[in-house]
PDB file of C-alpha atoms and ligand atoms in Angstrom:
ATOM      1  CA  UNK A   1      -0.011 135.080  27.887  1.00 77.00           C
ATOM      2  CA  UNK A   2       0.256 131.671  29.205  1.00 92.00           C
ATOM      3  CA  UNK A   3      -1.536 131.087  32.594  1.00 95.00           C
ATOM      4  CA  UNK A   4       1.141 129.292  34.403  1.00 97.00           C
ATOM      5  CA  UNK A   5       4.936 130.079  35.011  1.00 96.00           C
ATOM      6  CA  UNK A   6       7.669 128.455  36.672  1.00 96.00           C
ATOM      7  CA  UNK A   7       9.812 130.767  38.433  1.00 96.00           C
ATOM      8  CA  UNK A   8      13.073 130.313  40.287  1.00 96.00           C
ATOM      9  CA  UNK A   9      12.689 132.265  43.791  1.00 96.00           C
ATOM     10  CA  UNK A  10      15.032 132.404  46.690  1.00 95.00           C
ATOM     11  CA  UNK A  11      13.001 129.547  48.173  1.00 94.00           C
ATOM     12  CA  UNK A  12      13.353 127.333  45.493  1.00 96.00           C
ATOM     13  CA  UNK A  13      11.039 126.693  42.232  1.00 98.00           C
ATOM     14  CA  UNK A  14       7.661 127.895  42.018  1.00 97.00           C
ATOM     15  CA  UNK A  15       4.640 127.424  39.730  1.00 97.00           C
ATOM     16  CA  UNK A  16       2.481 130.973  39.538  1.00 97.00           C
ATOM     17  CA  UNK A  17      -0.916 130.928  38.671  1.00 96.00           C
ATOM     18  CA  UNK A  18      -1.187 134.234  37.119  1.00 95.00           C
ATOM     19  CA  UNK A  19      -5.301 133.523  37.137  1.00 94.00           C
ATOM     20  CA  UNK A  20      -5.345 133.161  40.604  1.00 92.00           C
ATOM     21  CA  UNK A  21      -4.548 135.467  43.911  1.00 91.00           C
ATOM     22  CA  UNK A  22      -3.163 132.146  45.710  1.00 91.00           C
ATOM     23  CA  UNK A  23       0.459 131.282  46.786  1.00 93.00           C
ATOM     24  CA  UNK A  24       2.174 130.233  44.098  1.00 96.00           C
ATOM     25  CA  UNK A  25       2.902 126.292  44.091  1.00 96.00           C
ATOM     26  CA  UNK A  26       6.234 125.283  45.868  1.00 96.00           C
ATOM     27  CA  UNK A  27       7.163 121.916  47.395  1.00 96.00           C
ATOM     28  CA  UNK A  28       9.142 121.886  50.175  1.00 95.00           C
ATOM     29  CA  UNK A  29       9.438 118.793  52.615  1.00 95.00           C
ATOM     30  CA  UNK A  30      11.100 120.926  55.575  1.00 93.00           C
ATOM     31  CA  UNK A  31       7.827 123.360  55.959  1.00 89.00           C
ATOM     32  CA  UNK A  32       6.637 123.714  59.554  1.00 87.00           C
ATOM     33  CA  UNK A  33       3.090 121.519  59.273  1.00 85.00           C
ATOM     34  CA  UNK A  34       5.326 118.780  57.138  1.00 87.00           C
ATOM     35  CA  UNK A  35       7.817 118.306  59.491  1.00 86.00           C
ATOM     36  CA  UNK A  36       5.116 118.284  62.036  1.00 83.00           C
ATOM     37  CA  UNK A  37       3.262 115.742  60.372  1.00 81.00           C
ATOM     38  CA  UNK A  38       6.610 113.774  60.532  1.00 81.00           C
ATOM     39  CA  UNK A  39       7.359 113.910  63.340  1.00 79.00           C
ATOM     40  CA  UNK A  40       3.906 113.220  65.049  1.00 71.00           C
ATOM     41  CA  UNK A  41       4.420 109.295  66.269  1.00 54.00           C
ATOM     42  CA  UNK A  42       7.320 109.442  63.638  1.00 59.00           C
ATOM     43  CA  UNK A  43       4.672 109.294  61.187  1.00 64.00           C
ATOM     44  CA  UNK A  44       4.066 105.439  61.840  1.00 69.00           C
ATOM     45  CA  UNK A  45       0.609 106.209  62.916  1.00 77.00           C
ATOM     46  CA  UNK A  46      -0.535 107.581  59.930  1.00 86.00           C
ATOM     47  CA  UNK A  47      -3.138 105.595  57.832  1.00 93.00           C
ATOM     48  CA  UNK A  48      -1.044 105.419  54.780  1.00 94.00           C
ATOM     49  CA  UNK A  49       2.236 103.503  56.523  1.00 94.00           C
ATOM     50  CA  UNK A  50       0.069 101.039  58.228  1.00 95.00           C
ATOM     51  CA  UNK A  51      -1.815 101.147  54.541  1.00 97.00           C
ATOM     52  CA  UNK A  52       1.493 100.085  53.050  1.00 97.00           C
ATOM     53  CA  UNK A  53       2.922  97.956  55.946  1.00 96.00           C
ATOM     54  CA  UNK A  54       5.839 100.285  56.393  1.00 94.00           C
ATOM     55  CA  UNK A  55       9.397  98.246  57.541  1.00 90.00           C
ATOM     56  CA  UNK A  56      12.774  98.998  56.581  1.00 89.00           C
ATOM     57  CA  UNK A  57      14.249  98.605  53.515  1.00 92.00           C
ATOM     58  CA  UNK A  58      10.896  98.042  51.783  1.00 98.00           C
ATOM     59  CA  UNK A  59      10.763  98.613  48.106  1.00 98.00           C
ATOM     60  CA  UNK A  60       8.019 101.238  47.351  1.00 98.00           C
ATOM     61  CA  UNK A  61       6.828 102.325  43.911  1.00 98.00           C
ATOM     62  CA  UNK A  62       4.568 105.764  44.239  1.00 98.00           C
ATOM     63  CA  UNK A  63       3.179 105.633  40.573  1.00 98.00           C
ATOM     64  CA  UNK A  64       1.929 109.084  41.598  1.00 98.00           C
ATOM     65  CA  UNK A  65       4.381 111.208  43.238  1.00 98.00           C
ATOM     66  CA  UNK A  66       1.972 114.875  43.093  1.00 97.00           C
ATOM     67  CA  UNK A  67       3.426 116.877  45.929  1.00 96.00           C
ATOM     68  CA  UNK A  68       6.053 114.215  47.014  1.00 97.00           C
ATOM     69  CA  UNK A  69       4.071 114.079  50.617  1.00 95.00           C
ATOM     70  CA  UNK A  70       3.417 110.033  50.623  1.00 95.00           C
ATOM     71  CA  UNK A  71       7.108 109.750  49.290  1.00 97.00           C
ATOM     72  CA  UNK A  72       9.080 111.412  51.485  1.00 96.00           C
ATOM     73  CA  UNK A  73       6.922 110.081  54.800  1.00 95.00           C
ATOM     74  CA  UNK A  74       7.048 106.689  53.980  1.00 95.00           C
ATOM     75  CA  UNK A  75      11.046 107.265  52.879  1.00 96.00           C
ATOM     76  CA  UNK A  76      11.553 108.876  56.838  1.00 94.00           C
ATOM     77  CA  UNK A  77      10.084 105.299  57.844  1.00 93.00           C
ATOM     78  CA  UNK A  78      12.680 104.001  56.101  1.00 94.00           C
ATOM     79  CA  UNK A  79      11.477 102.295  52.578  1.00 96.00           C
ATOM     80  CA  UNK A  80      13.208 103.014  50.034  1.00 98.00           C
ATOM     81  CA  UNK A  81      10.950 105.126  47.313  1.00 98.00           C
ATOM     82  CA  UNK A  82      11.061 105.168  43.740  1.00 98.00           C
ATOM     83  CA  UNK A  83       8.660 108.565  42.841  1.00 98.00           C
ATOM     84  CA  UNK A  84       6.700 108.342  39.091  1.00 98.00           C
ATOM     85  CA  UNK A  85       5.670 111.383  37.943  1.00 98.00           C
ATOM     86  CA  UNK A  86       4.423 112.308  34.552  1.00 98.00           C
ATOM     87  CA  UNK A  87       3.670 115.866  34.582  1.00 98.00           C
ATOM     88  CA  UNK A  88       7.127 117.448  33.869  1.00 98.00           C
ATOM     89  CA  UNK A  89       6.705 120.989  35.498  1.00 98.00           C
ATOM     90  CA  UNK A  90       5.501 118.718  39.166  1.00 98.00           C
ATOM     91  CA  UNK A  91       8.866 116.556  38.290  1.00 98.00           C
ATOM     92  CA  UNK A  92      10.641 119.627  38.062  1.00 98.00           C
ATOM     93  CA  UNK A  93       9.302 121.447  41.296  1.00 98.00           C
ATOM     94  CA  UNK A  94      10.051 117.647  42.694  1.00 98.00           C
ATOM     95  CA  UNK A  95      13.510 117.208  41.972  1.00 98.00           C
ATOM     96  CA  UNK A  96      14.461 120.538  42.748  1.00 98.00           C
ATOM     97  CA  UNK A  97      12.001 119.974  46.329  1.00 98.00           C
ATOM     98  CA  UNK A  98      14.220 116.940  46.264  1.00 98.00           C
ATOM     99  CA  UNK A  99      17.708 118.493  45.800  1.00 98.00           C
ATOM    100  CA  UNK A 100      17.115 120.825  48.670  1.00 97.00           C
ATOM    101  CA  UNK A 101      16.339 118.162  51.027  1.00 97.00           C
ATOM    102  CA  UNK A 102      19.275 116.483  50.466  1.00 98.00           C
ATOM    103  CA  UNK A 103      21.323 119.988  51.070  1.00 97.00           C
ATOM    104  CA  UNK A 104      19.378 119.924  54.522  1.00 96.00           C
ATOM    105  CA  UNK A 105      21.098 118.103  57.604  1.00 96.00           C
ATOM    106  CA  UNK A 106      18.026 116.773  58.740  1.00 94.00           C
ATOM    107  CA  UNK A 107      16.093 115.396  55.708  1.00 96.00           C
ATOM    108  CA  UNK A 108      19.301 114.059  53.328  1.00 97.00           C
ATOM    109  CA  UNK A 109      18.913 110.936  54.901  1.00 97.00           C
ATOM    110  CA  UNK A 110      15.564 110.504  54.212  1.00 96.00           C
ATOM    111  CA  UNK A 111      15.818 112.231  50.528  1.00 98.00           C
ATOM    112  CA  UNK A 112      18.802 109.783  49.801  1.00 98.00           C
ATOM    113  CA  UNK A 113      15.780 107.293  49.882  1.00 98.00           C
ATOM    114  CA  UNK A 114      13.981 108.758  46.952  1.00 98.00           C
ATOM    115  CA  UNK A 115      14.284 108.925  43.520  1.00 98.00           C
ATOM    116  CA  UNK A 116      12.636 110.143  40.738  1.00 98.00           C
ATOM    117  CA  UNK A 117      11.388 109.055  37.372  1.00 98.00           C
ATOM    118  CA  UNK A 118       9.740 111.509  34.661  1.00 98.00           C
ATOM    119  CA  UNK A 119       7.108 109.945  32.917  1.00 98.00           C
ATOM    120  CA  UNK A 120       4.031 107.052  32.730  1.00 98.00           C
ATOM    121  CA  UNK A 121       3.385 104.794  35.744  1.00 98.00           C
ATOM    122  CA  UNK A 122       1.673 102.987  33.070  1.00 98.00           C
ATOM    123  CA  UNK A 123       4.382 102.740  30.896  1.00 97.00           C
ATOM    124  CA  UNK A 124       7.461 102.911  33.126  1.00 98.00           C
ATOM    125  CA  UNK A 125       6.160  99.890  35.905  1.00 98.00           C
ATOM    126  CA  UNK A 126       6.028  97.216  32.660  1.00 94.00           C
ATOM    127  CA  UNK A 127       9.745  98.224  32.872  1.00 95.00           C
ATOM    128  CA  UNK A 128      10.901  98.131  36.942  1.00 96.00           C
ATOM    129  CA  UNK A 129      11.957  96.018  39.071  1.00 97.00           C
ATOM    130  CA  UNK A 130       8.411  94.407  41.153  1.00 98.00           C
ATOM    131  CA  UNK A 131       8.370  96.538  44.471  1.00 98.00           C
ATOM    132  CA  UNK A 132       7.143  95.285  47.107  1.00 98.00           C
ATOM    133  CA  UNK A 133       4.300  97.875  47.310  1.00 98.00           C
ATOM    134  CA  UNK A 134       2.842 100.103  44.427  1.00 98.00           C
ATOM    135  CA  UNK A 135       1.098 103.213  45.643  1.00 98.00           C
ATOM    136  CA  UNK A 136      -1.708 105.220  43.345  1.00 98.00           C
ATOM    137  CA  UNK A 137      -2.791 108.198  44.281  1.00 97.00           C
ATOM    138  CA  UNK A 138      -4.790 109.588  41.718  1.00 96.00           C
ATOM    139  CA  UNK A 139      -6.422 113.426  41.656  1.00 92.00           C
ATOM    140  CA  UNK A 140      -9.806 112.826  42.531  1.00 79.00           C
ATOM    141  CA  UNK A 141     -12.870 114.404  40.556  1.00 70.00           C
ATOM    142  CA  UNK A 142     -13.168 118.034  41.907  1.00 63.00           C
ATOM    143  CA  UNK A 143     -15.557 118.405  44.438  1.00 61.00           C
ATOM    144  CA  UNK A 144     -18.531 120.777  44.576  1.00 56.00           C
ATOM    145  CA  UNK A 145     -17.315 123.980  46.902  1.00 54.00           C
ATOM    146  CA  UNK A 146     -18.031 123.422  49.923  1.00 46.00           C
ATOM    147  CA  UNK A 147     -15.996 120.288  50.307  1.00 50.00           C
ATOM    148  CA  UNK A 148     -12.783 121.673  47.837  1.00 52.00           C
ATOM    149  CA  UNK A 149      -9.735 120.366  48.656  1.00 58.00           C
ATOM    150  CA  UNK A 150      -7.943 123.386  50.217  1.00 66.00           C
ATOM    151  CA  UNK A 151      -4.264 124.873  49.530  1.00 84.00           C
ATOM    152  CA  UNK A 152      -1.198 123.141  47.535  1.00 89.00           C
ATOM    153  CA  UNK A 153      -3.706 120.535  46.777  1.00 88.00           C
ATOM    154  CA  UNK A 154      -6.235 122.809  45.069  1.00 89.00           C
ATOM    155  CA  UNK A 155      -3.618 124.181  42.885  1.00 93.00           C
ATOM    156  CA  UNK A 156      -2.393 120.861  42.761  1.00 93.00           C
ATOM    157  CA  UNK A 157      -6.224 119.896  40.755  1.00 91.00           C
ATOM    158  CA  UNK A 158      -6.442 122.811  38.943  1.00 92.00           C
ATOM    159  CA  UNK A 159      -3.452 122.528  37.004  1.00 95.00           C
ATOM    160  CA  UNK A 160      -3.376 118.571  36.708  1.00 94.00           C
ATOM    161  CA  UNK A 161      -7.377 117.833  36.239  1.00 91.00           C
ATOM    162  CA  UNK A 162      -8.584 115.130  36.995  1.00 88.00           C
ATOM    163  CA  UNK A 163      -6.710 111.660  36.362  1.00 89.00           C
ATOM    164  CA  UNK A 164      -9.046 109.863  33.965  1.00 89.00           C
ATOM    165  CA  UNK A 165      -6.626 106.706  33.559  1.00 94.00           C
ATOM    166  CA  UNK A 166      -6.812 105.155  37.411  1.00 95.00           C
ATOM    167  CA  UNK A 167      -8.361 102.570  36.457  1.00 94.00           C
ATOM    168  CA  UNK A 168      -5.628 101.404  34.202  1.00 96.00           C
ATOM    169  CA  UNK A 169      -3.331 102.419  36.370  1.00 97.00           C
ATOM    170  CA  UNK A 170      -4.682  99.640  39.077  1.00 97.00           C
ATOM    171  CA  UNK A 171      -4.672  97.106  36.269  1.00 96.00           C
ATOM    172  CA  UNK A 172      -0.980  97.906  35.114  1.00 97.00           C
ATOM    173  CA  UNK A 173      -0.117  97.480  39.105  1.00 98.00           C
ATOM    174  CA  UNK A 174      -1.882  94.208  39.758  1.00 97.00           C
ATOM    175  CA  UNK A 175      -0.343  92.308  36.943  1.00 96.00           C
ATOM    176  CA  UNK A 176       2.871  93.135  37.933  1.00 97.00           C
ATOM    177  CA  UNK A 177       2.075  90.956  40.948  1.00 97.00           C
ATOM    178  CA  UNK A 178       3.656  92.670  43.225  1.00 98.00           C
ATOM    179  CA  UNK A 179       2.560  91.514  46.689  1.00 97.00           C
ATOM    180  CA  UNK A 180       0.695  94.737  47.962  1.00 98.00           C
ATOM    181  CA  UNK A 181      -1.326  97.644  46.001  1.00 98.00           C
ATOM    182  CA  UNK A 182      -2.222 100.295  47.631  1.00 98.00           C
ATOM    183  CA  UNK A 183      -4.785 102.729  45.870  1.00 97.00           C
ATOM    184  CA  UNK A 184      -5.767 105.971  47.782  1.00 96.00           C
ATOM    185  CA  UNK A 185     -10.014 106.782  47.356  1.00 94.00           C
ATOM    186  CA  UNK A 186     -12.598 109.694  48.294  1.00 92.00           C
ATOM    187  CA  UNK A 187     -13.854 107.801  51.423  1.00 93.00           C
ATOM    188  CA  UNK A 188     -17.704 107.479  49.592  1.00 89.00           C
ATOM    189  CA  UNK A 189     -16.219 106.034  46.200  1.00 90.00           C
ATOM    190  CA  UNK A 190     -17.130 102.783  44.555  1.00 87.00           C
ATOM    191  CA  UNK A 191     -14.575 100.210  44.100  1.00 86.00           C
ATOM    192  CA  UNK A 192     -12.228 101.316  41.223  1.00 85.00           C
ATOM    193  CA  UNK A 193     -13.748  99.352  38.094  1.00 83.00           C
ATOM    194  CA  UNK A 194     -14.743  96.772  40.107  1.00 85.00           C
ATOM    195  CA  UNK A 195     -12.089  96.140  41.845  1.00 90.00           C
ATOM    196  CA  UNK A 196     -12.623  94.374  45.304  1.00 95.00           C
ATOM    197  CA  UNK A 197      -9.603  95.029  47.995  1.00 97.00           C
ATOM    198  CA  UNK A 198      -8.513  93.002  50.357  1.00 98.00           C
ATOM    199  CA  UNK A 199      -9.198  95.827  52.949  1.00 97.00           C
ATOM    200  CA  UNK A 200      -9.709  99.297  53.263  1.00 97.00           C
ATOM    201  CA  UNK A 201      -8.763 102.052  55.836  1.00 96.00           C
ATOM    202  CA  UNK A 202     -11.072 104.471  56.583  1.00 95.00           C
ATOM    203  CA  UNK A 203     -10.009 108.165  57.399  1.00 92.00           C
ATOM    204  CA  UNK A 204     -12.538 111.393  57.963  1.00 90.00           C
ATOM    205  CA  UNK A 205     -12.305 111.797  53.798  1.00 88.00           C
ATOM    206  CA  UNK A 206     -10.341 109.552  52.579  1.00 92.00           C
ATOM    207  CA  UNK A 207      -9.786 105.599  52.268  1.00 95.00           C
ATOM    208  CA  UNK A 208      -6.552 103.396  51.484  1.00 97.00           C
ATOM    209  CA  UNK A 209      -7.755 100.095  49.016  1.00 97.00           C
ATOM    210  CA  UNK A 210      -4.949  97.445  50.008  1.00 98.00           C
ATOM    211  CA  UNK A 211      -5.001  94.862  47.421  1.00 98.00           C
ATOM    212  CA  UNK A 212      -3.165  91.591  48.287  1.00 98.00           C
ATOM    213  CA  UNK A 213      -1.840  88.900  46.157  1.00 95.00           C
TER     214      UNK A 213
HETATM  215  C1  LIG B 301      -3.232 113.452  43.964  1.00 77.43           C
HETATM  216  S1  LIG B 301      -1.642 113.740  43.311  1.00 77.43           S
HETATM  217  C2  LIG B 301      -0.654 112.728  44.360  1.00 77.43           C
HETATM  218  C3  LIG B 301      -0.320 113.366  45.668  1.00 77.43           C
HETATM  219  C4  LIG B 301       0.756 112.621  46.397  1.00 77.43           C
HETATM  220  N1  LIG B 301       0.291 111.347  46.893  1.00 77.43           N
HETATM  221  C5  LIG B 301       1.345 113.438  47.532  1.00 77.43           C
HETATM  222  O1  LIG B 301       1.552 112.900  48.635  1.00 77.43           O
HETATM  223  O2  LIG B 301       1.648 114.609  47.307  1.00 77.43           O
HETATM  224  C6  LIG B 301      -1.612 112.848  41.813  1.00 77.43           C
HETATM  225  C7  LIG B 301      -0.344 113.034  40.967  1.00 77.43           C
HETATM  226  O3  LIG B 301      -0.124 111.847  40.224  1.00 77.43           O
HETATM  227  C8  LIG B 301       0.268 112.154  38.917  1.00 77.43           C
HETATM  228  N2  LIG B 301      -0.164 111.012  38.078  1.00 77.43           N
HETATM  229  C9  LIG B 301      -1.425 110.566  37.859  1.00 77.43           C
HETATM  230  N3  LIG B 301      -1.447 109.491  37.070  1.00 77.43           N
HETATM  231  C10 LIG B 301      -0.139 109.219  36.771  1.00 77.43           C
HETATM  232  C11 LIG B 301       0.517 108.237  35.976  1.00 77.43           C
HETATM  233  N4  LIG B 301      -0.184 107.309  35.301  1.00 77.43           N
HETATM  234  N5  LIG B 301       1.864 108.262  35.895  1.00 77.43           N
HETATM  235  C12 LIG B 301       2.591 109.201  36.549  1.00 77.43           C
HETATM  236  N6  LIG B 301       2.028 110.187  37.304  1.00 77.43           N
HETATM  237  C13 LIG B 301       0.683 110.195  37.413  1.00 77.43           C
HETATM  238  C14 LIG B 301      -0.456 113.446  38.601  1.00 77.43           C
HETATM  239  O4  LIG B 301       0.234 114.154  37.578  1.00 77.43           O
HETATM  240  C15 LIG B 301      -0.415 114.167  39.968  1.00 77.43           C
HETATM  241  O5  LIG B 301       0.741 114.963  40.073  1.00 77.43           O
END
């Protein structure tokens, strides 16, 4: 018996951890604390726009689109998003996350913003366009108990592990030389390989590298 399964439910796809008594995964950008979270200052106040320098019509590559969160805010602030993802079954829960949005009054402007890609930031930015902004937000190392990362992002580590290539991932971004790289850290990390940005935000856990060039 394989541990997980995605199911179709009259919400939309789900991934079921049949290990585990929690919800099963679903993504879905029009949940009450999401749309909260959007609409609180319009979400301009939020660490990772002023991370990213958020204005209209800016080009946006999120080499790790997870949960679709960062995506879709910074697409409701107007950039325009291009999502990598390379795990298939969180591409799948995506686009379908995705399709629903767009079916929704309120959020198809904002999802017209977005698109997807299946596969390798590593291998697919070599390939696109230079944004004007590359994103990385890898899973972090999974944290001792008391300071677990709680709900769809617990699942969210436990199926995905750990993302051992970040480091490569930063490289790939900065010799595209795009203008701005944004890489999101555990607030007490060391610099990614050695890495030095050209600032850092500080938030209660986490911390947004910006890299300038
Ligand atoms: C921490 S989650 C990102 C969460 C996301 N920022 C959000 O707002 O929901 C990391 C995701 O990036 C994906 N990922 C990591 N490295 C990647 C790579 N090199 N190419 C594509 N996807 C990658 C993982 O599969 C995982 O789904």
């Amino acid at each position: 018996m394989s541990r997980y399964l995605l199911q179709n439910s009259d919400i939309g796809l789900r991934l079921v951890d049949r290990f585990s008594r929690q919800h099963p995964l679903h993504i879905s950008f029009s949940d009450a604390g999401f749309s909260y979270r959007l609409k609180r200052g319009g979400g301009k106040k939020e660490m990772i726009a002023k991370a990213v320098g958020v204005k209209p019509s800016l080009r946006v590559i999120d080499c790790t689109a997870g949960l679709g969160r960062d995506s879709f805010l910074l697409a409701s602030l107007g950039c325009e998003v291009t999502m990598f993802e390379r795990s298939k079954v969180m591409a799948f829960l995506l686009e379908d996350a995705i399709n629903r949005a767009m079916a929704n009054e309120r959020l198809a402007d904002t999802a017209s913003r977005i698109s997807l890609v299946h596969g390798d930031a590593i291998a697919l930015l070599g390939r696109s366009r230079t944004p004007h902004v590359i994103l990385i937000d890898p899973m972090f190392p999974i944290k001792k108990k008391s300071a677990q990362a709680k709900g769809e992002m617990q699942f969210l580590q436990r199926f995905i592990g750990k993302d051992e290539d970040a480091s490569g991932l930063l490289r790939c971004a900065i010799a595209t030389g795009s203008q701005r790289i944004v890489l999101k850290r555990p607030l007490s990390a060391i610099e990614l390989d050695g890495f030095t940005p050209s600032f850092s935000l500080k938030g209660k856990s986490n911390r947004f590298d910006v890299f300038l060039q």
